[in-house]
Amino acid sequence: MSPASTGASIRVDAGPPVPSSEASEAAEAVVTTQVPGAVEVTEAAVAATEASDSRMTPGGPGYRRMSLALFLAGVATFALLYSTQALLPLISADLGVAAGEASWTVAAATGGLALFVLPMSALSERFGRRTVMTASLVVAVSVGMLVPFAPSIGALVALRAVQGAALAGLPASATAYLAEEVRPKALVTAIGLFVAGNSVGGMSGRVITGWVAQEWGWRTAVGVIGVVAVGCAVAFRLLLPAPKHFRAGSLRPRVLADTVRDHLSNPLLRRLYAIGALFMMVFGGVYTVIGYRLTEAPFSLPQGIIGSIFLVYLVGTVSASTSGRLVGRLGRRGALYTAAGTTAAGLLLSLAPSVPLVLLGLVLITAGFFAGHAVASSAVGRTATHGRAQASALYQSAYYIGSSVGSTVGALAFHSDGWAGTVGVGLLAVLGVVTITLLGTRAARREAVPA
């Protein structure tokens, strides 16, 4: 049957859409052929187009290897990046520094990543995603083996900053790799699996360090994480399929500047960057300070038990990997509202002087954060039509700046006003997410109204 004979018009996923206006956001990256006088696209044409698409799809060749490889890359990234977070009380005691100073071992790593993610993304445009991700992991795990021997807080912070800068080659390159190698309909799910790896890495790093540190100290604990990351790095390189759709770009500063300017001029991308930063402010602040809170009265928990609290990251693994279904049911903005509301509920619940209620609060915070992050980061990959590594890099830069700010401000708020101060900072950040999403919703509705 010819394409014109069915008369049936259907919705077609056109891949990453051109975000020419707010209307593109309202369309949720899906277009319908309704131009008067044009031949309508039919199911047969769509089937032919999908059959000729050589990008990976769930169940297809290479998809499982790719998913496992990037899952392990996510594990290594978060395990290394936050390896000191659960150990801050021990670091404070060993090196004789306050919570605010110790928190810089986390903020320096995330800050280094935020500063270098854009240059590293430019290198990935020139030399390839897989090459840059591999080099980043090699340097990061090498520095990780030096961290246990840091003689002072200054040396420790410096090493952590270098480690964060090295890890900058992972997040943006991974997202760009997925945007190029995975079919658009599977992109949210694929990125959700990568983010799920982040959650497993963050969880396992904190749980392992908590129990190891309780017996042998924080230095041995971060050394163990370094060894785990080495294993993840080797498996990643062996499993990740060679890219088939990568096209080398230019390293010229002017080209990079033009690409960055294009992305920053897109109102949808600007909102997504701000949302990522605000979500991470909450997460960074809460998990930097929670160890201090649980070591104090009325809880007074030992380090091993505090490390086990981070098992709630498993909730993040589930919420990130199912974010695609959430978007399919509620739309992108509906999913963001849900994530923000879940996070806010968790913050309020964590104020209770009860371990079970604090734990439930952390579960909600973690679920909301990882869902919101997966939705926002995948929307960046779909929105950018060129320079995807730079678009993702800008998101990651904003995201980790949010982590650095949240870690530092959350620790300072805890020092001055206790846990209520940290929760207050988190609630302000959630309010920012809701406000930005609401403004996007209103702008999209205005664009959708015929003049």
Short mmCIF file of C-alpha atoms in Angstrom, two decimals:
data_model
loop_
_atom_site.label_atom_id
_atom_site.label_comp_id
_atom_site.label_asym_id
_atom_site.label_seq_id
_atom_site.Cartn_x
_atom_site.Cartn_y
_atom_site.Cartn_z
CA MET A 1 0.00 0.00 0.00
CA SER A 2 1.40 3.40 -0.91
CA PRO A 3 2.08 5.97 1.80
CA ALA A 4 -0.72 8.18 0.60
CA SER A 5 -3.39 5.52 0.38
CA THR A 6 -4.08 4.94 4.04
CA GLY A 7 -4.93 8.49 4.84
CA ALA A 8 -3.74 7.89 8.39
CA SER A 9 -1.61 10.54 9.98
CA ILE A 10 0.46 9.46 12.96
CA ARG A 11 2.89 10.91 15.47
CA VAL A 12 6.53 10.53 14.50
CA ASP A 13 9.54 10.73 16.80
CA ALA A 14 11.88 12.92 14.84
CA GLY A 15 14.88 12.55 17.09
CA PRO A 16 16.34 15.60 18.82
CA PRO A 17 14.00 18.46 17.87
CA VAL A 18 14.88 21.93 16.80
CA PRO A 19 13.98 24.16 19.76
CA SER A 20 13.07 27.23 17.74
CA SER A 21 10.55 28.47 20.26
CA GLU A 22 8.68 27.61 23.40
CA ALA A 23 6.29 25.66 21.20
CA SER A 24 8.96 23.01 20.80
CA GLU A 25 8.85 22.46 24.53
CA ALA A 26 5.09 22.15 24.45
CA ALA A 27 5.39 19.54 21.72
CA GLU A 28 7.64 17.41 23.98
CA ALA A 29 10.06 16.68 21.16
CA VAL A 30 7.38 14.94 19.04
CA VAL A 31 6.06 16.35 15.76
CA THR A 32 3.06 15.52 13.65
CA THR A 33 2.89 16.06 9.90
CA GLN A 34 -0.15 18.27 9.42
CA VAL A 35 1.06 20.72 6.72
CA PRO A 36 -1.81 21.41 4.29
CA GLY A 37 -1.15 19.92 0.87
CA ALA A 38 1.75 17.77 2.06
CA VAL A 39 1.78 13.99 1.73
CA GLU A 40 0.97 12.60 5.15
CA VAL A 41 3.54 10.34 6.77
CA THR A 42 2.12 6.88 7.36
CA GLU A 43 2.85 3.88 9.48
CA ALA A 44 4.58 2.14 6.56
CA ALA A 45 6.92 5.10 6.06
CA VAL A 46 7.71 5.23 9.75
CA ALA A 47 8.43 1.50 9.81
CA ALA A 48 10.80 1.90 6.85
CA THR A 49 12.57 4.80 8.56
CA GLU A 50 13.01 2.87 11.80
CA ALA A 51 14.25 -0.19 9.93
CA SER A 52 17.01 1.89 8.31
CA ASP A 53 18.03 3.44 11.65
CA SER A 54 21.22 1.67 12.74
CA ARG A 55 21.26 3.21 16.20
CA MET A 56 20.90 0.93 19.21
CA THR A 57 17.55 0.06 20.71
CA PRO A 58 16.52 -2.12 23.68
CA GLY A 59 16.94 -5.77 22.75
CA GLY A 60 19.09 -4.90 19.74
CA PRO A 61 22.77 -5.69 19.11
CA GLY A 62 25.16 -4.00 21.50
CA TYR A 63 22.50 -2.38 23.67
CA ARG A 64 23.09 -4.55 26.73
CA ARG A 65 26.87 -4.18 26.51
CA MET A 66 26.52 -0.44 26.13
CA SER A 67 24.09 -0.21 29.04
CA LEU A 68 26.34 -2.24 31.35
CA ALA A 69 29.45 -0.32 30.31
CA LEU A 70 27.92 3.08 31.00
CA PHE A 71 26.28 1.76 34.16
CA LEU A 72 29.76 0.81 35.44
CA ALA A 73 31.14 4.18 34.34
CA GLY A 74 28.41 5.82 36.40
CA VAL A 75 29.29 3.61 39.36
CA ALA A 76 32.96 4.60 39.18
CA THR A 77 32.18 8.29 38.70
CA PHE A 78 29.94 8.69 41.73
CA ALA A 79 31.93 6.30 43.94
CA LEU A 80 35.09 8.35 43.36
CA LEU A 81 33.43 11.75 43.30
CA TYR A 82 31.73 11.33 46.67
CA SER A 83 34.17 8.90 48.31
CA THR A 84 34.83 11.28 51.23
CA GLN A 85 31.26 12.42 51.83
CA ALA A 86 30.25 9.72 54.32
CA LEU A 87 33.64 10.05 56.04
CA LEU A 88 33.55 13.76 56.83
CA PRO A 89 33.17 13.35 60.62
CA LEU A 90 36.22 11.04 60.65
CA ILE A 91 38.22 13.39 58.43
CA SER A 92 37.30 16.29 60.70
CA ALA A 93 38.54 14.38 63.75
CA ASP A 94 41.72 13.07 62.11
CA LEU A 95 42.84 16.32 60.51
CA GLY A 96 41.46 18.65 63.19
CA VAL A 97 39.10 20.66 60.98
CA ALA A 98 35.48 21.77 61.26
CA ALA A 99 32.58 20.53 59.15
CA GLY A 100 32.78 23.50 56.78
CA GLU A 101 36.46 22.84 56.02
CA ALA A 102 36.01 19.07 55.66
CA SER A 103 33.11 19.63 53.27
CA TRP A 104 35.61 21.10 50.79
CA THR A 105 36.84 17.56 50.09
CA VAL A 106 33.48 17.07 48.39
CA ALA A 107 33.03 20.60 47.03
CA ALA A 108 36.53 20.63 45.47
CA ALA A 109 35.82 17.43 43.54
CA THR A 110 32.45 18.56 42.25
CA GLY A 111 33.80 22.05 41.59
CA GLY A 112 36.71 20.65 39.58
CA LEU A 113 34.27 18.63 37.52
CA ALA A 114 32.05 21.66 36.96
CA LEU A 115 34.97 23.79 35.74
CA PHE A 116 36.46 21.20 33.38
CA VAL A 117 33.37 19.52 31.96
CA LEU A 118 33.05 22.01 29.09
CA PRO A 119 36.71 21.76 27.94
CA MET A 120 36.53 17.97 28.24
CA SER A 121 33.36 17.91 26.16
CA ALA A 122 35.20 19.86 23.46
CA LEU A 123 37.93 17.22 23.47
CA SER A 124 35.27 14.54 23.08
CA GLU A 125 33.92 16.32 20.00
CA ARG A 126 37.36 16.12 18.43
CA PHE A 127 38.79 12.80 19.69
CA GLY A 128 35.63 10.78 20.36
CA ARG A 129 33.39 10.01 23.31
CA ARG A 130 34.86 6.61 24.14
CA THR A 131 38.46 7.85 24.03
CA VAL A 132 37.79 10.77 26.37
CA MET A 133 35.73 8.69 28.80
CA THR A 134 38.49 6.07 28.98
CA ALA A 135 41.22 8.66 29.56
CA SER A 136 39.14 10.36 32.23
CA LEU A 137 38.65 7.14 34.16
CA VAL A 138 42.36 6.24 33.94
CA VAL A 139 43.45 9.58 35.41
CA ALA A 140 40.70 9.64 38.05
CA VAL A 141 41.45 6.16 39.38
CA SER A 142 45.18 6.92 39.40
CA VAL A 143 44.61 10.01 41.54
CA GLY A 144 42.23 7.96 43.68
CA MET A 145 45.09 5.71 44.69
CA LEU A 146 47.00 8.76 45.98
CA VAL A 147 44.15 10.23 48.05
CA PRO A 148 44.66 7.91 51.07
CA PHE A 149 48.19 9.31 51.52
CA ALA A 150 47.20 13.00 51.70
CA PRO A 151 49.15 14.47 54.68
CA SER A 152 46.86 17.46 55.31
CA ILE A 153 43.46 18.91 54.55
CA GLY A 154 45.04 21.19 51.94
CA ALA A 155 46.67 18.29 50.10
CA LEU A 156 43.49 16.24 50.33
CA VAL A 157 41.37 19.04 48.87
CA ALA A 158 43.90 19.58 46.06
CA LEU A 159 43.91 15.90 45.10
CA ARG A 160 40.15 15.80 45.17
CA ALA A 161 39.98 18.83 42.87
CA VAL A 162 42.26 17.09 40.34
CA GLN A 163 40.17 13.95 40.60
CA GLY A 164 36.98 15.89 39.93
CA ALA A 165 38.57 17.62 36.92
CA ALA A 166 39.56 14.23 35.51
CA LEU A 167 36.06 12.83 35.98
CA ALA A 168 34.68 15.76 33.96
CA GLY A 169 35.20 13.73 30.79
CA LEU A 170 32.55 11.19 31.81
CA PRO A 171 29.12 12.81 32.25
CA ALA A 172 28.86 15.03 29.17
CA SER A 173 30.61 12.52 26.89
CA ALA A 174 28.35 9.69 28.08
CA THR A 175 25.19 11.69 27.42
CA ALA A 176 26.46 12.74 23.98
CA TYR A 177 27.41 9.13 23.18
CA LEU A 178 23.90 7.97 24.03
CA ALA A 179 22.27 10.77 22.04
CA GLU A 180 24.26 9.70 18.97
CA GLU A 181 24.17 5.91 19.32
CA VAL A 182 20.68 5.22 20.77
CA ARG A 183 17.35 5.74 19.02
CA PRO A 184 15.42 8.76 20.33
CA LYS A 185 12.52 6.73 21.74
CA ALA A 186 14.95 4.80 23.95
CA LEU A 187 17.06 7.79 24.99
CA VAL A 188 15.33 8.62 28.29
CA THR A 189 15.55 4.99 29.39
CA ALA A 190 19.21 4.70 28.35
CA ILE A 191 20.21 7.86 30.19
CA GLY A 192 18.14 6.71 33.14
CA LEU A 193 20.29 3.55 33.31
CA PHE A 194 23.45 5.67 33.30
CA VAL A 195 22.04 7.82 36.09
CA ALA A 196 21.08 4.61 37.90
CA GLY A 197 24.76 3.69 37.78
CA ASN A 198 25.47 7.02 39.44
CA SER A 199 23.13 6.10 42.25
CA VAL A 200 24.68 2.65 42.72
CA GLY A 201 28.15 4.19 42.75
CA GLY A 202 27.15 6.79 45.27
CA MET A 203 25.48 4.20 47.45
CA SER A 204 28.18 1.53 47.31
CA GLY A 205 30.93 4.08 47.84
CA ARG A 206 29.37 5.41 50.99
CA VAL A 207 28.32 2.02 52.39
CA ILE A 208 31.72 0.44 51.74
CA THR A 209 33.64 3.40 53.14
CA GLY A 210 31.40 3.53 56.22
CA TRP A 211 32.07 -0.05 57.29
CA VAL A 212 35.73 -0.11 56.23
CA ALA A 213 36.42 3.19 57.99
CA GLN A 214 34.82 1.94 61.19
CA GLU A 215 37.45 -0.82 61.36
CA TRP A 216 40.51 0.60 59.61
CA GLY A 217 40.01 4.36 59.23
CA TRP A 218 39.02 6.72 56.44
CA ARG A 219 42.29 6.40 54.50
CA THR A 220 41.87 2.66 53.99
CA ALA A 221 38.24 3.24 53.06
CA VAL A 222 39.00 5.64 50.19
CA GLY A 223 41.76 3.29 49.03
CA VAL A 224 39.25 0.46 48.72
CA ILE A 225 37.00 2.69 46.63
CA GLY A 226 39.95 3.38 44.34
CA VAL A 227 40.43 -0.34 43.76
CA VAL A 228 36.72 -0.82 43.01
CA ALA A 229 36.88 2.04 40.50
CA VAL A 230 39.84 0.42 38.74
CA GLY A 231 37.74 -2.70 38.15
CA CYS A 232 34.83 -0.63 36.82
CA ALA A 233 37.15 1.28 34.47
CA VAL A 234 38.63 -1.90 32.97
CA ALA A 235 35.19 -3.48 32.45
CA PHE A 236 33.87 -0.25 30.91
CA ARG A 237 36.60 -0.16 28.28
CA LEU A 238 36.14 -3.82 27.39
CA LEU A 239 32.34 -3.62 27.10
CA LEU A 240 31.52 -0.27 25.46
CA PRO A 241 30.80 -0.71 21.72
CA ALA A 242 32.79 1.44 19.33
CA PRO A 243 30.73 4.46 18.21
CA LYS A 244 29.23 4.26 14.75
CA HIS A 245 27.61 7.69 14.44
CA PHE A 246 30.29 9.97 15.85
CA ARG A 247 31.53 12.72 13.56
CA ALA A 248 34.63 14.60 14.70
CA GLY A 249 34.14 18.30 15.33
CA SER A 250 36.47 21.27 15.65
CA LEU A 251 38.61 22.32 18.60
CA ARG A 252 38.71 25.95 17.48
CA PRO A 253 37.80 28.24 20.41
CA ARG A 254 35.53 30.35 18.20
CA VAL A 255 33.49 27.32 17.15
CA LEU A 256 33.19 26.23 20.77
CA ALA A 257 32.18 29.74 21.88
CA ASP A 258 29.53 29.95 19.15
CA THR A 259 28.11 26.56 20.16
CA VAL A 260 27.98 27.52 23.83
CA ARG A 261 26.29 30.83 22.96
CA ASP A 262 23.69 29.02 20.88
CA HIS A 263 22.86 26.70 23.77
CA LEU A 264 22.70 29.48 26.34
CA SER A 265 20.38 31.49 24.08
CA ASN A 266 17.86 28.64 24.14
CA PRO A 267 15.35 29.36 26.94
CA LEU A 268 14.44 25.69 27.38
CA LEU A 269 18.08 24.67 27.85
CA ARG A 270 18.63 27.51 30.31
CA ARG A 271 15.71 26.30 32.40
CA LEU A 272 16.96 22.70 32.31
CA TYR A 273 20.42 23.82 33.46
CA ALA A 274 18.95 25.77 36.37
CA ILE A 275 16.71 22.85 37.35
CA GLY A 276 19.66 20.45 37.39
CA ALA A 277 21.67 22.82 39.58
CA LEU A 278 18.83 23.34 42.05
CA PHE A 279 18.06 19.63 42.40
CA MET A 280 21.74 18.97 43.05
CA MET A 281 21.90 21.74 45.66
CA VAL A 282 19.36 19.80 47.69
CA PHE A 283 21.09 16.47 47.23
CA GLY A 284 24.59 17.78 47.86
CA GLY A 285 23.60 19.63 51.00
CA VAL A 286 21.60 16.80 52.53
CA TYR A 287 24.15 14.04 51.98
CA THR A 288 27.12 16.17 53.00
CA VAL A 289 25.56 17.00 56.36
CA ILE A 290 23.57 13.87 57.20
CA GLY A 291 26.63 12.09 58.65
CA TYR A 292 27.20 14.89 61.14
CA ARG A 293 23.57 14.89 62.16
CA LEU A 294 23.42 11.14 62.77
CA THR A 295 26.62 11.10 64.84
CA GLU A 296 25.11 13.65 67.24
CA ALA A 297 22.39 13.23 69.85
CA PRO A 298 19.66 11.99 69.86
CA PHE A 299 20.95 9.46 67.27
CA SER A 300 24.67 8.93 68.10
CA LEU A 301 25.05 6.24 65.43
CA PRO A 302 28.39 4.51 64.67
CA GLN A 303 30.15 5.13 61.34
CA GLY A 304 29.23 1.74 59.86
CA ILE A 305 25.51 2.29 60.45
CA ILE A 306 25.75 5.82 59.04
CA GLY A 307 27.38 4.42 55.91
CA SER A 308 24.56 1.90 55.57
CA ILE A 309 22.05 4.76 55.50
CA PHE A 310 23.22 5.34 51.95
CA LEU A 311 21.56 2.11 50.87
CA VAL A 312 18.61 4.37 50.14
CA TYR A 313 20.47 5.17 46.92
CA LEU A 314 18.89 1.99 45.60
CA VAL A 315 15.66 3.97 45.49
CA GLY A 316 17.44 6.41 43.18
CA THR A 317 18.46 3.53 40.94
CA VAL A 318 14.80 2.58 40.52
CA SER A 319 13.45 6.12 40.11
CA ALA A 320 16.11 7.05 37.54
CA SER A 321 15.68 3.90 35.46
CA THR A 322 11.87 4.30 35.41
CA SER A 323 11.92 8.02 34.64
CA GLY A 324 11.09 7.33 30.99
CA ARG A 325 7.76 5.79 31.97
CA LEU A 326 7.07 8.74 34.29
CA VAL A 327 7.61 11.17 31.42
CA GLY A 328 5.41 9.05 29.15
CA ARG A 329 2.60 9.20 31.69
CA LEU A 330 2.86 12.80 32.97
CA GLY A 331 4.95 14.62 30.38
CA ARG A 332 8.31 16.21 31.14
CA ARG A 333 6.99 19.08 33.23
CA GLY A 334 4.55 16.85 35.09
CA ALA A 335 7.44 14.54 35.95
CA LEU A 336 9.48 17.49 37.22
CA TYR A 337 6.61 18.70 39.43
CA THR A 338 6.29 15.19 40.85
CA ALA A 339 10.03 14.95 41.51
CA ALA A 340 10.09 18.34 43.22
CA GLY A 341 7.09 17.54 45.42
CA THR A 342 8.59 14.20 46.44
CA THR A 343 11.87 15.89 47.36
CA ALA A 344 10.15 18.58 49.42
CA ALA A 345 8.11 16.00 51.32
CA GLY A 346 11.29 14.12 52.14
CA LEU A 347 13.00 17.25 53.43
CA LEU A 348 10.14 18.03 55.78
CA LEU A 349 9.91 14.45 57.00
CA SER A 350 13.64 14.37 57.78
CA LEU A 351 13.14 16.99 60.49
CA ALA A 352 11.61 14.35 62.79
CA PRO A 353 13.87 13.17 65.69
CA SER A 354 13.36 9.54 64.69
CA VAL A 355 15.70 7.31 62.70
CA PRO A 356 12.88 5.55 60.76
CA LEU A 357 11.33 8.89 59.77
CA VAL A 358 14.69 10.38 58.84
CA LEU A 359 15.35 7.31 56.72
CA LEU A 360 11.95 7.62 55.02
CA GLY A 361 12.71 11.29 54.37
CA LEU A 362 16.01 10.34 52.72
CA VAL A 363 14.18 7.78 50.58
CA LEU A 364 11.82 10.45 49.26
CA ILE A 365 14.62 12.99 48.74
CA THR A 366 16.66 10.44 46.82
CA ALA A 367 13.77 9.25 44.66
CA GLY A 368 12.75 12.79 43.80
CA PHE A 369 16.29 13.92 43.03
CA PHE A 370 17.25 11.06 40.74
CA ALA A 371 13.96 11.20 38.86
CA GLY A 372 14.28 14.95 38.35
CA HIS A 373 17.91 14.64 37.26
CA ALA A 374 17.19 11.87 34.75
CA VAL A 375 14.26 13.81 33.24
CA ALA A 376 16.18 17.09 32.95
CA SER A 377 19.41 15.57 31.59
CA SER A 378 17.61 13.48 28.97
CA ALA A 379 15.63 16.56 27.87
CA VAL A 380 18.94 18.35 27.24
CA GLY A 381 20.09 15.50 24.99
CA ARG A 382 16.84 15.61 22.99
CA THR A 383 16.69 19.41 22.73
CA ALA A 384 20.19 20.10 21.43
CA THR A 385 20.42 19.67 17.65
CA HIS A 386 24.17 20.27 17.42
CA GLY A 387 27.10 20.34 19.81
CA ARG A 388 25.39 17.80 22.05
CA ALA A 389 28.53 17.27 24.12
CA GLN A 390 28.64 21.00 24.87
CA ALA A 391 24.92 21.09 25.65
CA SER A 392 25.36 18.21 28.08
CA ALA A 393 28.55 19.76 29.45
CA LEU A 394 26.74 22.97 30.31
CA TYR A 395 24.10 20.92 32.12
CA GLN A 396 26.74 18.96 34.00
CA SER A 397 28.62 22.14 34.86
CA ALA A 398 25.49 23.71 36.32
CA TYR A 399 24.63 20.42 38.04
CA TYR A 400 27.97 20.10 39.81
CA ILE A 401 28.17 23.78 40.65
CA GLY A 402 24.87 23.14 42.38
CA SER A 403 26.50 20.24 44.23
CA SER A 404 29.45 22.38 45.36
CA VAL A 405 27.18 25.21 46.48
CA GLY A 406 24.79 22.82 48.20
CA SER A 407 27.60 21.01 50.04
CA THR A 408 29.18 24.22 51.30
CA VAL A 409 26.02 26.19 52.07
CA GLY A 410 24.32 23.15 53.57
CA ALA A 411 27.30 22.60 55.92
CA LEU A 412 27.39 26.27 56.91
CA ALA A 413 23.63 26.25 57.55
CA PHE A 414 24.02 23.15 59.71
CA HIS A 415 26.82 24.82 61.68
CA SER A 416 24.67 27.86 62.40
CA ASP A 417 21.12 26.50 62.64
CA GLY A 418 21.41 22.71 62.79
CA TRP A 419 19.57 20.31 60.51
CA ALA A 420 16.66 22.74 60.18
CA GLY A 421 19.02 25.18 58.48
CA THR A 422 20.11 22.57 55.94
CA VAL A 423 16.47 21.64 55.26
CA GLY A 424 15.62 25.32 54.79
CA VAL A 425 18.30 25.65 52.09
CA GLY A 426 16.92 22.55 50.39
CA LEU A 427 13.34 23.79 50.42
CA LEU A 428 14.40 27.08 48.81
CA ALA A 429 16.09 25.13 46.03
CA VAL A 430 12.97 22.98 45.48
CA LEU A 431 10.87 26.15 45.32
CA GLY A 432 13.22 27.36 42.59
CA VAL A 433 12.64 24.14 40.59
CA VAL A 434 8.87 24.51 40.84
CA THR A 435 9.00 28.20 39.89
CA ILE A 436 11.17 27.61 36.83
CA THR A 437 9.03 24.69 35.67
CA LEU A 438 5.86 26.74 36.15
CA LEU A 439 7.30 29.61 34.11
CA GLY A 440 8.15 27.14 31.34
CA THR A 441 4.64 25.72 31.42
CA ARG A 442 3.05 29.16 31.15
CA ALA A 443 5.39 30.20 28.32
CA ALA A 444 4.61 27.00 26.39
CA ARG A 445 0.88 27.59 26.76
CA ARG A 446 1.21 31.15 25.48
CA GLU A 447 3.13 29.91 22.44
CA ALA A 448 0.47 27.26 21.79
CA VAL A 449 -2.36 29.85 21.63
CA PRO A 450 -2.97 30.98 17.99
CA ALA A 451 -2.31 34.66 17.39
#
